[in-house]
Coordinates of C-alpha atoms in Angstrom, one line a residue:
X1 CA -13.0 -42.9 17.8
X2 CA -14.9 -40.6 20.5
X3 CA -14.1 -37.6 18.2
X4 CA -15.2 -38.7 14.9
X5 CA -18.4 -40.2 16.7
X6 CA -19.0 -36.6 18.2
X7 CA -18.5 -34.9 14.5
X8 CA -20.7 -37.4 13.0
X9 CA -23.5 -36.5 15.9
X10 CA -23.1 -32.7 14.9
X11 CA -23.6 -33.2 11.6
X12 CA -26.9 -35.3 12.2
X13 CA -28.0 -32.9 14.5
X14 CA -27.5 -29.5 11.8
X15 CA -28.9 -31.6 9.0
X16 CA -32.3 -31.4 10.0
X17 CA -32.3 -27.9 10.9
X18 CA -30.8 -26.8 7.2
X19 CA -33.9 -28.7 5.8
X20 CA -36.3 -26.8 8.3
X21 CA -34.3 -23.6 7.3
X22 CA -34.5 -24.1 3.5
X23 CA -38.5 -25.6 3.7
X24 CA -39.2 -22.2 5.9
X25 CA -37.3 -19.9 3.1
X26 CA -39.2 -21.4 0.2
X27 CA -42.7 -21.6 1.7
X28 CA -42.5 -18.1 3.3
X29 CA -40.3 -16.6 0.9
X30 CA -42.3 -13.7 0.4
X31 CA -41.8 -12.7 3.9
X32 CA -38.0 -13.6 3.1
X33 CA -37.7 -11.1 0.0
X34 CA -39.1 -8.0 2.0
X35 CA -36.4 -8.5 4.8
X36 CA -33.7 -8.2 2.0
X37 CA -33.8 -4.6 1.3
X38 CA -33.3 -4.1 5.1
X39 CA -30.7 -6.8 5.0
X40 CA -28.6 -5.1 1.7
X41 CA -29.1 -1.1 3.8
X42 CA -27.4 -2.4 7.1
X43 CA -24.8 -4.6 4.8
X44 CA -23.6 -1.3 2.8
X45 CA -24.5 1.4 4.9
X46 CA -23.7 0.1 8.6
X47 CA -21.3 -3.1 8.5
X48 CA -19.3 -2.2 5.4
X49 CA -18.2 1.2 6.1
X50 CA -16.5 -0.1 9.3
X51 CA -13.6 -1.2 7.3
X52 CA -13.1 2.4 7.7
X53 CA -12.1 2.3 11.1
X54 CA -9.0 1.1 9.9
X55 CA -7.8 4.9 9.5
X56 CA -7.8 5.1 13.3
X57 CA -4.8 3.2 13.3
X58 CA -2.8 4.8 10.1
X59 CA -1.4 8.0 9.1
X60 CA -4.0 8.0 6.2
X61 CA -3.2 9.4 2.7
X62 CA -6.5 9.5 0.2
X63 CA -3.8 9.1 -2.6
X64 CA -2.6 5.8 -0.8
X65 CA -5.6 4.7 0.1
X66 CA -6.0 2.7 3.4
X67 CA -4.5 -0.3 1.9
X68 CA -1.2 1.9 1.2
X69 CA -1.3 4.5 4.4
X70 CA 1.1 3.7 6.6
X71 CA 0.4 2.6 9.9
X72 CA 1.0 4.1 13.4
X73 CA -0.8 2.1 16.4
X74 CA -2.3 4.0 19.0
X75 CA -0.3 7.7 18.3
X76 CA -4.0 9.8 17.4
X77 CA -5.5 8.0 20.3
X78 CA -2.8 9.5 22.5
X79 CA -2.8 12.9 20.4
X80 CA -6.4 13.3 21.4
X81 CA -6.0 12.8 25.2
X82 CA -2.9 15.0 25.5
X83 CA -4.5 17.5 23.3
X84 CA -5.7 20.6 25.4
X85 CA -9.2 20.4 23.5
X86 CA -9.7 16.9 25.5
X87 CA -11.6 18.0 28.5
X88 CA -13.0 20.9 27.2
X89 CA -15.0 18.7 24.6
X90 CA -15.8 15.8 26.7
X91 CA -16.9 17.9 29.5
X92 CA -19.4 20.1 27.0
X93 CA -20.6 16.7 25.8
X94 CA -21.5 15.6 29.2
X95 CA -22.6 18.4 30.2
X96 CA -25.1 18.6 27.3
X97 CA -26.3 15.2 27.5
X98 CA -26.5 14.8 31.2
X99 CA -28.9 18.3 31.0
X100 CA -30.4 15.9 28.6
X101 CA -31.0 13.1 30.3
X102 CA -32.2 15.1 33.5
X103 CA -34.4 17.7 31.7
X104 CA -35.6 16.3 28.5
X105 CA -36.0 12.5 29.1
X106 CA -38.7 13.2 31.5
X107 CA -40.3 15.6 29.9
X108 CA -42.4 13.2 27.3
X109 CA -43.4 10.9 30.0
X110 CA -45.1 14.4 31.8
X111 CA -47.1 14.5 29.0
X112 CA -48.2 11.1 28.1
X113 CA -48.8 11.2 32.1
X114 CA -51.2 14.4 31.4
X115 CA -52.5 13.6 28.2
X116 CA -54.0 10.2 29.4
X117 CA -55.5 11.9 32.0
X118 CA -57.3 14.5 29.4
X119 CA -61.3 13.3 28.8
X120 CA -62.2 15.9 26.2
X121 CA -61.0 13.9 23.2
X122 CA -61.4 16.7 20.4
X123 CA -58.4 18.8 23.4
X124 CA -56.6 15.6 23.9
X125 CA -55.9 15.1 20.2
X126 CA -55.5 19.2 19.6
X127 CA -52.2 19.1 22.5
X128 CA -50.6 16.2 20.4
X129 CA -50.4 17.5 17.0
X130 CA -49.7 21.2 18.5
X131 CA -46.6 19.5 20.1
X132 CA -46.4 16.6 17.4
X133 CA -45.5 19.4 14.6
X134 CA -42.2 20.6 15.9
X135 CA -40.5 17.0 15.0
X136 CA -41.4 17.5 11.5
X137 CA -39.9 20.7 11.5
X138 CA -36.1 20.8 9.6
X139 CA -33.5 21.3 12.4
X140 CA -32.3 24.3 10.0
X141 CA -35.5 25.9 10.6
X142 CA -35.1 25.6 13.8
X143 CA -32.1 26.4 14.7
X144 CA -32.9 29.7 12.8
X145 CA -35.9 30.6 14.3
X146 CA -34.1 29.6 17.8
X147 CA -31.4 32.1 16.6
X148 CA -34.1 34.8 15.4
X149 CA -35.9 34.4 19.3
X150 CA -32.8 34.9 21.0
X151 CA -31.5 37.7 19.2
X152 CA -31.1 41.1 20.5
X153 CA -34.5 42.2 18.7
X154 CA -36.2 38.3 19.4
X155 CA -39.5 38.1 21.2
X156 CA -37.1 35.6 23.7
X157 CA -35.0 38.3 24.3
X158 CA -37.7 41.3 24.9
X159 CA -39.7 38.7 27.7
X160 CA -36.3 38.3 29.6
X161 CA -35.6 42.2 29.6
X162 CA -38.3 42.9 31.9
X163 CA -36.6 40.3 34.6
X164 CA -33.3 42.4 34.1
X165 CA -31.5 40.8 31.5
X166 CA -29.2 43.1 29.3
X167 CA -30.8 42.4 25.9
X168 CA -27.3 41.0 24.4
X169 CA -27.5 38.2 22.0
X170 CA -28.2 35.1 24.1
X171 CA -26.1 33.0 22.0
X172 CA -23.2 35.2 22.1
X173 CA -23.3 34.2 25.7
X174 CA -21.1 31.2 26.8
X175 CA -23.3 30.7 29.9
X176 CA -26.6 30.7 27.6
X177 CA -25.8 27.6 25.3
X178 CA -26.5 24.7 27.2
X179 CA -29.8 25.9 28.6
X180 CA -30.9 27.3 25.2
X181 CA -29.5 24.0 23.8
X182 CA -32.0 21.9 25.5
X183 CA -34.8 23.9 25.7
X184 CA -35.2 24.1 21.9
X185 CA -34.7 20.2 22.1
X186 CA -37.9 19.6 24.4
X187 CA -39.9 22.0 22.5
X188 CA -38.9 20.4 18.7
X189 CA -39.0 16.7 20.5
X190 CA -41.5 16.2 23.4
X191 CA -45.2 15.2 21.5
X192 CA -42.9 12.8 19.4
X193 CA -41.1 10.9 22.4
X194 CA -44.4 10.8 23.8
X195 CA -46.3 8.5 21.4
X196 CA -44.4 5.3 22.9
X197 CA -45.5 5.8 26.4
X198 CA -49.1 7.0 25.5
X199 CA -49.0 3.2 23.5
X200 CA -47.3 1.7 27.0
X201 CA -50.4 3.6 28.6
X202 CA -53.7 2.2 26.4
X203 CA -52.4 -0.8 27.5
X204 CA -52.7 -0.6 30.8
X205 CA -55.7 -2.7 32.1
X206 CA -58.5 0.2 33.3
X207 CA -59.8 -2.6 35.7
X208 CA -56.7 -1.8 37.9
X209 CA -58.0 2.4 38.3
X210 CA -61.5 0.8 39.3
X211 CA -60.4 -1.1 41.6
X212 CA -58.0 1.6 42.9
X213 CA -60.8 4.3 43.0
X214 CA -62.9 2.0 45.1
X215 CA -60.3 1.7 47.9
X216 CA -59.9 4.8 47.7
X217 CA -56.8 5.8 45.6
X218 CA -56.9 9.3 44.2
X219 CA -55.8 9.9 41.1
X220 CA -51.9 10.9 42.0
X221 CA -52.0 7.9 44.1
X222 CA -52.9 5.6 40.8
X223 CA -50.5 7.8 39.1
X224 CA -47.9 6.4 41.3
X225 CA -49.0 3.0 42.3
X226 CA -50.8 1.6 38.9
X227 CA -49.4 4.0 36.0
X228 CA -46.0 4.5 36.3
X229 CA -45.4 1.0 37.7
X230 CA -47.3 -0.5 34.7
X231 CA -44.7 1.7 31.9
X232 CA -41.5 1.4 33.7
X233 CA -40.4 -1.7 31.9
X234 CA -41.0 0.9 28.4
X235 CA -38.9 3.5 30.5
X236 CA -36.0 1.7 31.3
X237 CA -35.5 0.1 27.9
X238 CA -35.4 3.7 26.7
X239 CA -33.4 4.8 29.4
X240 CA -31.0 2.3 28.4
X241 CA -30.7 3.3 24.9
X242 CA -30.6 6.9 26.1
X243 CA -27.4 5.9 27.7
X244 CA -25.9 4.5 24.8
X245 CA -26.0 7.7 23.4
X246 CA -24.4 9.6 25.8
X247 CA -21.5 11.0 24.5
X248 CA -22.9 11.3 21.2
X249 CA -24.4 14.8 20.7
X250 CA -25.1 15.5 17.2
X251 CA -22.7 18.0 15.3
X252 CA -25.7 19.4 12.9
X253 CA -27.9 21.6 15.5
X254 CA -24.3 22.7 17.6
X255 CA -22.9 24.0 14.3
X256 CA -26.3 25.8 13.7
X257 CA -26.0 27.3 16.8
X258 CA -22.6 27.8 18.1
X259 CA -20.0 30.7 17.3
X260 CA -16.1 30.7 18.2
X261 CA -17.2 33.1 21.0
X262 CA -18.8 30.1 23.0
X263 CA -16.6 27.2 22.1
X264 CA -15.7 26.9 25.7
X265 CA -19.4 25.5 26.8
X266 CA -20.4 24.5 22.9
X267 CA -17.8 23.1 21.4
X268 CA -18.4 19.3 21.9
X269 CA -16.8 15.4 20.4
X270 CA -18.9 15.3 17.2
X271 CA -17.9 19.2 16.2
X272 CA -14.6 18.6 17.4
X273 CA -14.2 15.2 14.9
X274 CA -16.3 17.8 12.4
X275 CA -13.5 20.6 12.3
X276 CA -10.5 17.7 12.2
X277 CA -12.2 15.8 9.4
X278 CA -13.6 18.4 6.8
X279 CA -11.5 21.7 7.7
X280 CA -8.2 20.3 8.5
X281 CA -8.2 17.4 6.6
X282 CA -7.1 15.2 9.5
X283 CA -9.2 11.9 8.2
X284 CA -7.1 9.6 10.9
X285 CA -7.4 12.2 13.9
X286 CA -11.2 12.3 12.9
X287 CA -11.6 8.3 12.9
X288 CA -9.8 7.2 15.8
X289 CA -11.9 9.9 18.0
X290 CA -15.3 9.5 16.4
X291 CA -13.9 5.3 17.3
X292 CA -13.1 6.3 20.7
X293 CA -16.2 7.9 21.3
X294 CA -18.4 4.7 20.1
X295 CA -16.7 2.6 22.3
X296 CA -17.7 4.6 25.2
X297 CA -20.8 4.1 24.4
X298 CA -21.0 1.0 23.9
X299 CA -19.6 0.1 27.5
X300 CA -22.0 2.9 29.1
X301 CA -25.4 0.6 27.4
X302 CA -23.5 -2.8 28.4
X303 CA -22.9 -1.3 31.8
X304 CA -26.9 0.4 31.8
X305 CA -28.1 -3.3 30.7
X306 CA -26.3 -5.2 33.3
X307 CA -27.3 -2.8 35.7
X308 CA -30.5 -2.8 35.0
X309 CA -31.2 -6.9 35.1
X310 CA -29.4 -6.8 38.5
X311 CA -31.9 -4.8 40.4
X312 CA -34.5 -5.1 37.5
X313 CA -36.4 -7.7 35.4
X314 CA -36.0 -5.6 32.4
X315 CA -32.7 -5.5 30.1
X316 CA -32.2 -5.0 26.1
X317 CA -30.2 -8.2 26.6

C-alpha cells in the first residue's frame, strides 16, 4: 500500500513540472529553436562518435566493421604500456605541457596586469591588436615562419650567434624543441588569452584603488592586494580547465615542427596515436590510447576541481 501511495505521489509531483516544461517551450520557443543547432552539433559531432571507442576494446577490421571485429579486452591497453615508446611519449607530453602551464599560463595575465595599467588609450589599444593578430594567424603559417627564424640563415638564428651559438638548425636540435615549442605558443596566443582577464579587470570596482591610494598603497601593493585578489576566481576556473588538458598536446603544430631527428624530446601521445592510426593503420592501437589519454584527463580536472573547493570557494563543479 505504502509503495503504490509513494508512485502515485511522484507522479503528482512530475505532472506539474511537464506542464511548466511544455507552457515554457511553447511561449519561448523561439529561444528553444536557436539552442537546437547547438543541440544537433554536440549530438553528431561529440556524443555520437563515442560509439567509436568501442575499437579500443576489439581487434578492429574496416571490412567487419565494429559490429563484426572481434574483440580482445584490455590487450592494446597493455601493448601500449609495455611498449618502449610509453615513457618517452608521456614524458614529452608532460614535459611540454608542464613548460606550458609554468611559462605560458601566466604570461596573459602579465599583460592584462600591464595593459590595465596603460592610460594612453590610442597605446593601450595599439599593444592589443599588435599581440591580438598572431591568433588569427593559420598554425601552418606559423609553424613555417617559426621554421624559416630558426633556420641556419633565420634572423633567430643570426641574434643567437653573437652569444656563441653554432648557427646549426635549431630544430634539428633535440634540446631546442620544447623551448622553441612554447615560445612560438606565447607569441601566437598571449593578446588572445588576455581578453578574459582584461573583462575580469573592468569589473573591478575603481572605488577599491581610491581608497587604497589614500592609505597609502602603491600601485604594486594594489596590484597585489585589490587586482589579483579581485580575478583569482577567473584564474582558477581557467586553471582548472588548463589541467584538463594536460596531456593533450595537439598533433597539428608538433608534426609542423618536428623531424625523426628529435623524436626523443618531440615526439608526444597525440603524434604517437597520429603515426599508429593514419600510417600503420592500427585503428584499435590508435583508439584505446587516444581513450586512455582522455581519461587521464578527466581525473586530473575532477582532481583540480575538488582541490580547488577544498582550500577555495571557486570550482567548475
Amino acid at each position: 500500500m505504502k509503495k503504490g501511495k509513494s508512485e502515485y505521489h511522484s507522479v503528482k509531483n512530475k505532472a506539474p513540472l511537464l506542464k511548466r516544461l511544455k507552457k515554457d517551450v511553447f511561449s519561448n520557443y523561439e529561444l528553444y529553436l536557436m539552442l537546437l543547432p547547438v543541440v544537433a552539433f554536440y549530438i553528431i559531432f561529440h556524443y555520437a562518435p563515442m560509439y567509436g571507442v568501442l575499437m579500443g576494446f576489439q581487434d578492429y577490421k574496416p571490412m567487419l566493421g565494429i559490429e563484426g571485429s572481434p574483440w580482445v579486452g584490455f590487450q592494446h591497453f597493455t601493448d601500449f604500456f609495455n611498449s618502449p615508446y610509453f615513457f618517452r611519449v608521456i614524458k614529452n607530453t608532460l614535459t611540454i605541457s608542464l613548460s606550458q602551464l609554468f611559462f605560458s599560463f601566466p604570461m596573459p595575465i602579465i599583460l592584462a596586469l600591464l595593459l590595465n595599467e596603460v592610460k594612453t588609450r590610442w597605446f593601450g589599444r595599439t599593444i592589443q591588436t599588435v599581440t591580438y593578430i598572431p591568433h588569427f594567424i593559420s598554425l601552418v603559417v606559423v609553424c613555417a615562419l617559426v621554421r624559416d627564424f630558426t633556420s641556419d640563415t633565420g634572423i633567430i638564428t643570426s641574434i643567437f650567434k653573437f652569444f656563441g651559438y653554432d648557427g646549426r638548425t635549431m630544430l634539428t636540435k633535440p634540446d631546442l624543441f620544447v623551448p622553441i615549442y612554447v615560445t612560438s605558443g606565447i607569441w601566437q596566443e598571449i593578446g588572445w588569452n588576455s581578453i578574459i582577464y582584461l573583462a575580469a579587470l573592468s569589473a573591478v570596482d575603481a572605488q577599491l584603488y581610491e581608497a587604497a591610494a589614500i592609505d597609502g598603497a602603491g600601485k604594486w601593493r594594489q596590484t597585489i592586494h585589490i587586482t589579483l585578489p579581485s580575478i583569482l576566481p577567473t584564474i582558477i576556473i581557467l586553471l582548472i580547465l588548463k589541467m584538463g588538458t594536460l596531456l593533450s598536446v595537439g598533433y597539428e603544430k608538433v608534426l609542423l615542427l618536428y623531424n625523426p631527428g628529435i623524436y626523443d624530446t618531440a615526439d608526444v601521445i597525440s603524434t604517437y596515436v597520429y603515426r599508429l592510426g593514419f600510417e600503420s593503420a592500427s585503428y584499435s592501437a590508435s583508439t584505446a590510447i587516444g581513450l586512455f589519454n582522455s581519461l587521464v584527463n578527466i581525473i586530473l580536472v575532477v582532481m583540480a576541481n575538488t582541490l580547488s573547493k577544498k582550500f577555495s570557494e571557486t570550482s567548475l563543479f
